[in-house]
XYZ file of C-alpha atoms in Angstrom:
678
model
C 0.000 0.000 0.000
C 1.383 3.432 -0.899
C 2.684 5.778 1.748
C 1.756 8.810 -0.340
C -2.053 8.894 -0.215
C -2.131 12.678 -0.648
C -0.431 12.401 -4.049
C -3.010 9.834 -5.139
C -5.853 12.059 -3.946
C -4.358 15.017 -5.816
C -4.099 12.965 -8.993
C -7.712 11.860 -8.653
C -8.829 15.463 -8.040
C -6.957 16.547 -11.179
C -8.670 13.839 -13.178
C -12.096 14.877 -11.864
C -11.311 18.513 -12.688
C -10.405 17.513 -16.224
C -13.737 15.734 -16.552
C -15.564 18.802 -15.222
C -13.669 21.052 -17.667
C -14.588 18.825 -20.597
C -10.951 18.210 -21.556
C -11.133 14.432 -21.313
C -11.359 12.863 -24.755
C -14.032 10.274 -25.586
C -13.083 6.610 -25.483
C -11.222 5.340 -28.571
C -14.232 3.381 -29.836
C -16.383 6.524 -29.614
C -13.774 8.455 -31.606
C -14.094 5.866 -34.371
C -17.904 5.986 -34.193
C -18.003 9.755 -34.530
C -15.610 9.808 -37.482
C -17.431 7.057 -39.346
C -20.842 8.574 -38.610
C -19.659 11.799 -40.239
C -18.252 9.918 -43.231
C -14.741 11.237 -42.580
C -11.578 9.334 -43.377
C -8.567 9.200 -41.094
C -6.645 10.987 -43.833
C -9.095 13.909 -43.805
C -8.778 14.332 -40.028
C -5.003 14.027 -40.210
C -4.870 16.774 -42.823
C -7.136 19.065 -40.773
C -5.049 18.584 -37.620
C -1.705 18.829 -39.366
C -0.581 15.342 -38.411
C -0.084 11.929 -40.029
C -2.598 9.120 -40.576
C -0.683 6.729 -38.255
C -1.194 9.240 -35.440
C -4.963 9.210 -35.988
C -4.881 5.412 -36.090
C -3.030 5.355 -32.768
C -5.474 7.780 -31.139
C -8.444 5.708 -32.323
C -6.841 2.492 -31.100
C -5.969 3.961 -27.689
C -2.226 3.422 -28.197
C -1.443 7.132 -27.924
C -3.072 10.478 -27.106
C -2.690 13.874 -28.801
C -0.911 16.598 -26.866
C -0.976 20.355 -26.592
C -2.855 22.394 -29.170
C -3.481 19.334 -31.302
C -5.297 17.670 -28.391
C -7.537 20.709 -27.966
C -8.277 20.821 -31.692
C -9.070 17.086 -31.748
C -11.351 17.454 -28.714
C -13.159 20.337 -30.436
C -13.643 18.226 -33.557
C -15.048 15.317 -31.556
C -17.397 17.613 -29.645
C -18.691 19.052 -32.904
C -19.235 15.606 -34.341
C -20.975 14.464 -31.152
C -23.466 17.333 -31.484
C -24.224 16.319 -35.076
C -24.186 12.574 -34.432
C -25.298 11.923 -30.838
C -24.798 8.465 -29.393
C -27.909 6.285 -29.387
C -29.800 6.233 -26.133
C -29.410 3.106 -23.978
C -32.033 0.465 -24.645
C -33.232 -2.387 -22.534
C -31.627 -5.798 -22.685
C -32.742 -8.763 -24.700
C -35.468 -10.863 -23.090
C -34.630 -14.383 -22.071
C -37.869 -15.800 -23.460
C -39.530 -14.945 -26.774
C -43.299 -14.463 -26.807
C -45.351 -16.730 -29.010
C -45.961 -15.106 -32.419
C -49.488 -13.803 -32.831
C -51.702 -15.342 -35.455
C -53.043 -12.033 -36.777
C -51.546 -8.548 -37.269
C -48.887 -7.612 -34.790
C -49.855 -5.466 -31.778
C -49.239 -1.751 -32.009
C -46.859 -1.509 -29.060
C -43.207 -2.164 -29.983
C -41.787 -5.589 -29.197
C -38.284 -4.840 -30.383
C -35.761 -4.997 -27.552
C -32.374 -4.046 -28.958
C -29.050 -4.800 -27.331
C -25.705 -3.544 -28.512
C -22.671 -5.785 -28.495
C -20.211 -3.462 -30.226
C -18.860 -0.186 -28.977
C -18.152 1.221 -32.458
C -21.485 1.920 -34.102
C -22.893 4.435 -36.563
C -24.881 7.229 -34.976
C -28.559 6.445 -34.631
C -31.158 8.510 -36.473
C -33.979 9.295 -34.059
C -36.470 7.923 -36.583
C -34.308 4.918 -37.453
C -32.505 4.061 -34.206
C -31.592 0.526 -35.252
C -29.982 1.282 -38.582
C -30.975 0.679 -42.201
C -31.405 -3.090 -42.252
C -31.557 -6.386 -40.430
C -30.646 -9.989 -41.220
C -33.364 -12.302 -39.907
C -32.357 -15.751 -38.674
C -34.501 -18.836 -38.189
C -35.092 -18.108 -34.504
C -36.814 -14.794 -35.147
C -33.820 -12.678 -34.149
C -33.085 -9.712 -36.413
C -29.386 -8.865 -36.514
C -28.654 -5.195 -37.257
C -25.354 -3.425 -37.961
C -23.335 -2.629 -34.856
C -24.433 -5.735 -32.991
C -28.024 -4.598 -32.394
C -30.418 -7.509 -31.841
C -34.179 -7.222 -32.290
C -36.890 -9.716 -31.467
C -39.129 -10.274 -34.484
C -42.265 -12.285 -33.629
C -43.590 -12.328 -37.209
C -44.711 -15.750 -38.451
C -45.817 -14.630 -41.934
C -44.538 -12.231 -44.570
C -47.410 -9.733 -44.002
C -46.618 -9.722 -40.272
C -42.930 -9.199 -41.084
C -43.782 -6.185 -43.245
C -46.017 -4.769 -40.525
C -43.301 -5.260 -37.884
C -40.658 -3.690 -40.126
C -42.671 -0.514 -40.612
C -44.217 -0.129 -37.167
C -41.804 -1.569 -34.639
C -38.339 -2.319 -36.004
C -36.893 1.205 -36.007
C -35.191 0.390 -39.312
C -34.569 2.740 -42.232
C -32.134 5.416 -43.353
C -32.261 9.136 -43.888
C -32.585 10.457 -47.422
C -29.423 11.336 -49.341
C -30.917 14.527 -50.821
C -33.442 16.920 -49.351
C -35.834 16.277 -52.253
C -35.300 12.529 -52.177
C -36.985 9.880 -50.004
C -35.820 8.066 -46.892
C -34.544 4.551 -47.544
C -37.100 1.881 -46.758
C -36.253 -0.844 -44.227
C -34.352 -3.799 -45.681
C -34.957 -7.242 -44.195
C -32.541 -9.937 -45.341
C -34.006 -13.423 -45.003
C -31.659 -16.286 -44.208
C -32.477 -19.754 -45.511
C -33.975 -20.677 -42.150
C -35.997 -17.472 -41.887
C -37.351 -17.854 -45.407
C -38.526 -21.385 -44.603
C -40.079 -20.235 -41.314
C -42.078 -17.587 -43.188
C -43.447 -20.040 -45.750
C -41.072 -19.436 -48.672
C -39.746 -22.338 -50.757
C -36.068 -23.278 -50.648
C -35.676 -22.243 -54.293
C -37.718 -20.609 -57.017
C -39.300 -23.176 -59.295
C -39.763 -20.701 -62.139
C -36.142 -20.175 -63.235
C -37.194 -18.018 -66.179
C -39.021 -15.218 -64.364
C -37.384 -15.804 -60.937
C -40.543 -15.006 -59.021
C -43.253 -16.752 -57.029
C -46.391 -17.660 -58.918
C -49.345 -15.352 -58.365
C -51.242 -18.167 -56.669
C -48.495 -18.976 -54.156
C -49.805 -18.830 -50.550
C -47.372 -16.030 -49.602
C -48.499 -13.871 -52.530
C -52.124 -14.515 -51.608
C -51.419 -13.608 -47.960
C -50.017 -10.250 -49.069
C -53.012 -9.577 -51.308
C -55.456 -10.342 -48.491
C -53.574 -7.942 -46.237
C -53.841 -5.217 -48.942
C -50.091 -5.198 -49.647
C -48.845 -4.767 -53.207
C -45.789 -6.000 -55.094
C -43.851 -4.069 -57.717
C -43.844 -5.248 -61.333
C -40.937 -7.632 -60.719
C -43.122 -9.601 -58.288
C -41.948 -11.698 -55.368
C -38.436 -12.634 -56.422
C -35.013 -12.473 -54.776
C -35.498 -8.726 -54.075
C -39.244 -8.140 -53.554
C -40.542 -4.683 -52.676
C -43.784 -4.749 -50.702
C -45.813 -1.565 -50.327
C -49.091 0.246 -49.836
C -49.900 3.737 -51.127
C -48.411 6.464 -48.943
C -50.544 7.715 -46.054
C -50.312 11.327 -44.847
C -47.162 11.738 -46.901
C -45.462 8.729 -45.278
C -44.211 5.834 -47.376
C -45.277 2.304 -46.514
C -42.693 0.160 -48.224
C -40.341 -2.638 -47.166
C -37.505 -4.195 -49.176
C -36.736 -7.890 -48.705
C -33.691 -9.859 -49.841
C -34.100 -13.634 -49.983
C -30.676 -15.226 -49.566
C -31.532 -18.805 -50.638
C -32.783 -17.400 -53.955
C -29.439 -15.777 -54.768
C -30.217 -12.207 -53.735
C -26.506 -11.579 -53.118
C -24.709 -12.302 -56.380
C -21.430 -14.107 -55.687
C -19.701 -12.025 -58.390
C -20.343 -8.967 -56.236
C -20.659 -10.236 -52.665
C -18.501 -13.365 -52.785
C -19.582 -15.826 -50.108
C -21.227 -13.179 -47.905
C -24.535 -15.042 -47.898
C -22.817 -17.951 -46.135
C -21.581 -15.785 -43.250
C -23.217 -15.726 -39.808
C -26.067 -13.216 -39.587
C -24.190 -10.662 -37.411
C -21.261 -10.530 -39.843
C -23.498 -10.224 -42.894
C -25.498 -7.472 -41.199
C -22.319 -5.504 -40.563
C -21.110 -5.889 -44.157
C -24.436 -4.774 -45.602
C -24.659 -2.010 -43.002
C -21.248 -0.659 -43.989
C -22.296 -0.639 -47.638
C -25.576 1.077 -46.740
C -23.816 3.748 -44.670
C -21.243 4.498 -47.354
C -23.277 3.979 -50.545
C -27.004 3.232 -50.244
C -29.265 0.688 -48.578
C -29.202 -2.286 -50.998
C -32.323 -2.507 -53.157
C -31.294 -5.223 -55.580
C -28.178 -6.122 -57.544
C -25.161 -3.832 -57.481
C -26.308 -2.498 -60.861
C -29.722 -1.625 -59.433
C -28.046 0.076 -56.466
C -25.841 2.097 -58.804
C -28.857 3.360 -60.701
C -30.903 3.979 -57.550
C -28.013 5.994 -56.125
C -28.120 8.341 -59.122
C -31.809 9.015 -58.535
C -31.413 9.303 -54.759
C -28.711 11.966 -55.137
C -30.474 13.869 -57.939
C -34.204 13.137 -57.581
C -36.275 13.978 -60.664
C -38.807 16.153 -58.822
C -38.954 18.736 -56.041
C -41.757 20.592 -54.243
C -42.827 23.738 -56.099
C -45.168 26.354 -54.639
C -47.988 27.597 -56.822
C -47.913 31.374 -56.334
C -51.550 31.711 -57.388
C -53.031 29.171 -54.972
C -50.276 28.929 -52.358
C -50.303 25.127 -52.629
C -47.302 22.898 -53.132
C -47.057 20.644 -56.157
C -44.398 18.395 -57.664
C -42.157 19.989 -60.255
C -38.957 19.068 -62.123
C -35.719 19.272 -60.170
C -33.099 21.393 -61.990
C -29.995 19.442 -62.943
C -31.757 16.074 -62.740
C -33.076 13.632 -65.336
C -36.745 14.423 -64.978
C -38.528 12.304 -67.609
C -37.836 9.474 -70.075
C -36.512 10.491 -73.487
C -35.820 8.424 -76.576
C -32.208 8.278 -77.715
C -30.880 9.466 -81.039
C -30.876 6.649 -83.639
C -27.099 6.062 -83.476
C -27.223 5.911 -79.654
C -29.940 3.241 -79.464
C -29.318 -0.523 -79.350
C -30.501 -2.571 -82.315
C -33.773 -3.629 -80.634
C -34.975 -0.083 -79.952
C -38.041 1.163 -81.846
C -36.139 4.168 -83.264
C -33.697 1.743 -84.915
C -36.189 -0.852 -86.143
C -38.161 1.975 -87.769
C -35.117 2.949 -89.854
C -33.563 -0.346 -90.941
C -34.853 -3.722 -92.137
C -34.693 -6.631 -89.707
C -31.231 -8.212 -89.550
C -29.462 -5.097 -90.849
C -25.929 -4.752 -89.476
C -25.322 -1.096 -88.733
C -21.990 0.370 -89.779
C -19.782 2.788 -87.810
C -21.532 5.599 -89.691
C -24.879 4.373 -88.355
C -24.224 3.412 -84.721
C -22.325 4.914 -81.787
C -19.719 2.388 -80.583
C -18.101 3.907 -77.508
C -16.641 0.983 -75.568
C -13.536 0.376 -73.463
C -10.211 -0.598 -75.013
C -9.394 -4.194 -75.878
C -6.152 -4.017 -77.860
C -2.887 -5.894 -78.254
C 0.229 -4.786 -80.069
C 1.413 -6.692 -83.106
C 4.283 -8.809 -81.709
C 6.260 -7.978 -84.864
C 6.430 -4.408 -83.568
C 8.269 -5.338 -80.368
C 11.717 -3.754 -80.412
C 14.974 -5.480 -79.461
C 15.219 -3.294 -76.366
C 11.731 -4.322 -75.281
C 12.458 -8.012 -75.863
C 15.474 -7.697 -73.573
C 13.219 -6.790 -70.650
C 12.374 -9.913 -68.598
C 9.021 -8.847 -67.131
C 5.541 -7.874 -68.277
C 3.933 -5.640 -65.633
C 0.278 -4.649 -65.550
C -1.042 -1.447 -64.002
C -4.741 -0.832 -63.419
C -6.569 2.493 -63.018
C -8.534 2.715 -59.763
C -12.266 3.305 -60.252
C -11.583 4.361 -63.833
C -15.211 4.771 -64.890
C -16.153 6.604 -61.720
C -13.220 8.974 -62.231
C -14.365 9.550 -65.817
C -17.828 10.535 -64.560
C -16.384 13.266 -62.348
C -17.088 16.748 -63.726
C -18.461 15.234 -66.943
C -21.149 17.348 -68.582
C -23.982 15.202 -69.900
C -27.263 15.918 -71.624
C -30.353 16.327 -69.476
C -32.998 16.258 -72.185
C -33.885 14.855 -75.601
C -31.374 15.179 -78.461
C -31.650 17.731 -81.259
C -30.469 16.870 -84.782
C -28.071 19.298 -86.490
C -26.458 19.125 -89.946
C -22.828 20.253 -90.483
C -22.489 21.653 -86.947
C -19.422 23.444 -85.628
C -17.851 21.228 -82.977
C -18.155 22.513 -79.416
C -16.558 20.406 -76.689
C -18.899 21.954 -74.119
C -21.998 20.465 -75.755
C -22.713 16.811 -74.963
C -24.015 14.642 -77.746
C -23.095 12.315 -80.607
C -21.136 13.510 -83.637
C -20.691 11.933 -87.074
C -17.140 12.824 -88.079
C -14.258 11.308 -90.044
C -11.182 10.799 -87.851
C -9.548 8.177 -90.077
C -6.916 10.639 -91.318
C -5.332 11.011 -87.878
C -2.036 9.141 -87.565
C -1.308 7.338 -84.305
C 1.924 5.532 -83.450
C 1.179 1.835 -84.130
C 2.773 0.983 -80.777
C -0.246 2.674 -79.179
C -3.934 1.844 -79.583
C -5.882 4.235 -81.747
C -8.007 6.286 -79.303
C -10.990 6.462 -81.665
C -11.971 2.766 -81.677
C -12.405 0.212 -78.879
C -10.240 -2.304 -80.741
C -7.474 0.257 -81.135
C -7.266 0.071 -84.947
C -7.608 3.089 -87.221
C -11.230 3.904 -88.174
C -11.938 3.397 -91.872
C -14.171 6.407 -92.439
C -16.853 8.567 -90.821
C -18.164 7.220 -87.535
C -20.290 8.324 -84.613
C -18.471 9.504 -81.484
C -19.449 10.952 -78.120
C -18.265 14.459 -77.294
C -15.240 13.379 -75.142
C -13.742 11.397 -78.038
C -14.115 14.230 -80.554
C -12.781 16.705 -77.991
C -9.663 14.546 -77.605
C -9.080 14.628 -81.373
C -9.285 18.427 -81.214
C -6.958 18.411 -78.185
C -4.371 16.545 -80.270
C -4.457 19.428 -82.740
C -6.573 18.010 -85.546
C -9.176 19.761 -87.678
C -12.661 18.585 -86.738
C -15.481 18.918 -89.272
C -18.617 17.042 -88.170
C -21.040 15.902 -90.853
C -24.040 15.847 -88.548
C -24.789 15.537 -84.842
C -27.424 14.795 -82.225
C -26.841 17.379 -79.509
C -28.217 18.128 -76.047
C -27.815 21.854 -75.294
C -29.589 21.453 -71.930
C -26.820 19.836 -69.908
C -25.091 19.599 -66.549
C -22.752 17.543 -64.331
C -25.454 15.012 -63.452
C -23.044 12.364 -62.128
C -20.898 14.584 -59.888
C -22.682 13.698 -56.647
C -22.774 10.038 -57.658
C -19.028 10.045 -58.216
C -18.332 11.836 -54.926
C -20.453 9.403 -52.913
C -18.783 6.364 -54.481
C -15.308 7.880 -54.262
C -15.735 8.547 -50.550
C -17.130 5.042 -50.020
C -14.195 3.532 -51.879
C -11.584 5.551 -49.973
C -13.207 4.877 -46.598
C -13.212 1.153 -47.329
C -9.622 1.177 -48.556
C -8.698 2.999 -45.354
C -10.224 0.139 -43.370
C -8.093 -2.210 -45.480
C -4.916 -0.346 -44.559
C -4.507 1.722 -47.737
C -4.769 5.503 -47.520
C -4.014 8.577 -49.644
C -0.606 10.104 -49.081
C 1.249 6.810 -48.607
C 4.667 6.564 -50.201
C 4.716 4.529 -53.396
C 6.608 1.569 -51.838
C 4.249 1.576 -48.833
C 1.246 1.741 -51.136
C 2.429 -1.225 -53.196
C 3.178 -3.205 -50.036
C -0.246 -2.449 -48.566
C -2.022 -3.318 -51.812
C -0.230 -6.668 -52.002
C -2.278 -8.012 -49.090
C -5.097 -5.494 -48.531
C -7.882 -7.941 -49.447
C -6.714 -10.284 -46.702
C -6.476 -7.561 -44.045
C -10.218 -7.636 -43.402
C -12.256 -10.045 -45.504
C -15.517 -8.328 -44.607
C -14.267 -4.961 -45.845
C -12.899 -6.657 -48.969
C -16.472 -7.757 -49.719
C -17.694 -4.178 -49.253
C -14.958 -3.002 -51.630
C -16.065 -5.503 -54.265
C -19.654 -4.306 -53.945
C -18.646 -0.645 -54.331
C -16.718 -1.388 -57.526
C -19.619 -3.430 -58.895
C -21.981 -0.546 -58.110
C -19.973 1.757 -60.379
C -19.778 -0.564 -63.371
C -23.231 -2.037 -62.913
C -24.886 1.345 -62.524
C -23.325 2.628 -65.726
C -24.313 -0.559 -67.527
C -27.933 -0.092 -66.418
C -28.026 3.204 -68.316
C -28.263 1.053 -71.467
C -30.185 -1.941 -70.130
C -31.240 -4.250 -72.948
C -34.588 -6.109 -73.146
C -34.859 -9.335 -71.183
C -36.907 -12.467 -71.692
C -37.293 -14.943 -74.516
C -40.652 -13.481 -75.496
C -39.282 -10.080 -76.495
C -39.507 -8.996 -80.157
C -37.316 -6.220 -81.693
C -39.202 -2.969 -82.049
C -41.236 -3.451 -78.878
C -40.631 -1.117 -75.981
C -39.325 -2.698 -72.780
C -39.798 -1.509 -69.171
C -36.359 0.073 -68.764
C -37.176 2.617 -71.500
C -39.704 4.264 -69.214
C -37.020 5.292 -66.706
C -35.568 8.807 -66.872
C -32.206 7.158 -66.179
C -32.303 4.924 -69.256
C -29.686 6.983 -71.057
C -27.271 5.126 -73.369
C -25.753 8.446 -74.401
C -24.571 9.094 -70.822
C -23.048 5.620 -70.611
C -21.273 6.248 -73.930
C -19.920 9.597 -72.722
C -18.516 8.076 -69.513
C -16.834 5.198 -71.357
C -15.458 7.593 -73.973
C -14.038 9.824 -71.241
C -12.448 6.816 -69.512
C -10.882 5.580 -72.748
C -9.574 9.054 -73.580
C -8.147 9.472 -70.065
C -6.350 6.137 -70.481
C -4.927 7.102 -73.871
C -3.815 10.516 -72.661
C -1.689 8.908 -69.949
C -0.286 6.290 -72.336
C 0.659 9.079 -74.735
C 2.608 10.809 -71.951
C 4.566 7.608 -71.319
C 5.106 7.210 -75.059
C 6.749 10.644 -75.090
C 9.179 9.166 -72.546
C 9.811 6.140 -74.800
C 7.467 3.651 -73.127
C 4.735 1.873 -75.068
C 2.187 -0.710 -73.842
C 1.966 -4.175 -75.335
C -1.685 -4.668 -74.358
C -4.645 -2.732 -72.977
C -7.891 -4.082 -71.590
C -10.331 -1.446 -70.369
C -8.474 0.236 -67.479
C -5.441 -2.098 -67.415
C -2.244 -1.554 -69.445
C 0.715 -3.938 -69.676
C 4.279 -2.675 -70.132
C 7.571 -4.517 -70.459
C 9.962 -3.835 -67.603
C 13.451 -4.532 -66.275
C 11.932 -5.388 -62.884
C 8.713 -6.918 -61.533
C 7.320 -3.718 -59.976
C 5.611 -0.700 -61.568
C 8.377 1.357 -59.931
C 10.828 -0.398 -62.272
C 9.349 1.145 -65.419
C 7.127 4.143 -64.589
C 9.132 7.216 -65.680
C 10.301 9.914 -63.262
C 11.287 13.527 -63.670
C 14.866 14.668 -63.063
C 13.742 15.531 -59.539
C 12.632 11.925 -59.030
C 8.920 12.700 -59.094
C 6.287 10.807 -61.122
C 5.925 12.045 -64.690
C 3.278 14.763 -64.819
C 0.199 13.649 -66.737
C 1.228 9.995 -66.745
C 0.226 7.034 -64.606
C 0.762 7.646 -60.899
C 0.693 5.047 -58.159
C -1.831 5.706 -55.405
C -5.214 4.773 -54.004
C -7.326 7.675 -55.294
C -9.654 7.157 -58.275
C -7.745 7.810 -61.503
C -4.415 6.739 -60.002
C -3.065 3.238 -60.619
C -2.216 0.094 -58.711
C -0.110 -2.940 -59.552
C -2.310 -5.424 -61.421
C 0.182 -8.272 -61.780
C 3.521 -9.398 -63.192
C 4.432 -12.247 -65.537
C 7.493 -13.296 -67.518
C 8.247 -11.695 -70.896
C 7.926 -14.988 -72.781
C 4.519 -15.605 -71.210
C 3.287 -12.282 -72.602
C 4.873 -12.789 -76.033
C 3.269 -16.223 -76.350
C -0.178 -14.740 -75.667
C 0.427 -11.984 -78.220
C 1.473 -14.570 -80.839
C -1.739 -16.506 -80.150
C -3.865 -13.353 -80.424
C -4.760 -13.285 -76.726
C -4.662 -10.233 -74.480
C -2.008 -10.379 -71.706
C -3.891 -7.668 -69.783
C -6.770 -10.098 -69.286
C -4.556 -12.680 -67.585
C -1.721 -10.656 -66.027
C -3.021 -11.454 -62.512
C -3.011 -15.156 -63.293
C -6.819 -15.179 -63.664
C -9.322 -13.910 -66.205
C -9.842 -10.248 -65.296
C -13.306 -10.145 -66.869
C -14.406 -13.234 -64.952
C -13.272 -11.552 -61.761
C -15.379 -8.471 -62.406
C -12.473 -6.224 -63.401
């Protein structure tokens, strides 16, 4: 026992005084909660406080504490975040016995009794205290993000919907003030689906939906619930018309029916319910509450961030009505004939059935797939022992950033003067432009010289003008009413991507060697976050693909309209502009390296393969005399538009593929990049 009790008492008094003064920092887990609730990265806080990311990591892990002025600034930041994102109020513990499920509608008083098993949790919205979603197990326990557990007594799907809307406390706040709050998502495990009367698999493999006479569908109809046009499939939406301005809609995801595509979510549907809830919760917090496939989520995110309508006050009557939202896609429009796929009515009205449209009749803006003629490999290149692939991070998302796209229907113009500020499609002859044969031609996806006039999106024609060539369009379909529609979409996905990479140990500002080392094992750092990362990437590519969704079903006939055409966001011209911008960005960087004497041997979409003296990108990427990365070229780093190491193989491996007409960029990782979702 100490013989200096007075010193101990003094120390305790000092600690109590610090508490009273508010100078004691929150617990490390609370620091993490506040940062994540605000959507801030460790890098952003480090920059604001004038320190390094490892310092923030240490403060959040409790290994170290800030000192002096930096401590005061950090405390002020945390206090500000706490005011904006208060901690959820304590809730009662989980009951030891579950009440018997009622046979009819659930009672009006809440039965949910959440408990929290994790200290680090997103801040609770007062309307949605239990987060955006829950994974329901076979015992009637709903697992929410952050370790929240809810008792769900529902024994039927209608009771589950009623519980979700009235008692669960699930949902998420809107992403735009004119948008709508996200509806609750209930993910049904195999056991939960069986308990609620759903079959183990869908018998109708063509439509992937329950028959209209299935007992569950009949139960919903009797309870006055409706299903959307896609019916009761892997992602059913169940709703009633809004009452008093409040939506009545619940989203379900049926795991045994393949709701979580393995190409996007890996084996997430095989994980325990708490782990799956956390993965989906992280995706919901950073991107959007899942509403279907990653492609559906990508499209829904566009609409959620730029809703088509907003409230407008009628000055004559003083009433509020719905009006178009400036800067948004407000109504469906038909594409220009060259922008439409072959099945579209505007195409079938112009050409006989079976007609193969030429480059002068159809817009063909796709990503690169090009290999160099092996006969054009130089002796110096053949002396290099390695083929090294580099891949652009989030290439299509980066291309969408600050891209001006059309917001309305196209207008036809003959012999227009080219204007790079006007989005649209241009018929122009770029076949006279010479390009070094050791580079892909930037005006075709296959990288060969065009053979005459062809249709191009504005970014491609602008690049030809940027290279100093005379541009004389023959005709064009233009959209003078335009804007940066995808800016918010890009920002949301960029932040989600960077926040997830941060969790995987990769952050902006790392040195190039540290970045390469971190990327070598980042997917094994946290397998759950690696799944979230995969889903974010799939959201980008899938969302852009949905802009040109083709008809589905064996019964479709060319010339008929299909449901996707009635969406304001069915816009093949926007997809074409994004892909054109991505391809041009890729070529611009390759041209910079070509000026330094480096030429690729293969390109596939956002991956380029170069021959190198060493196995690392650092062995061939050019530097300035000061030792810095070449301005305008490929730069290693985590941010969208920068590049990572894709893979390394031997020179002879790459040459053999070239001789056989195969693309080394597709296999540089040792697997098929397309099969892996790259």
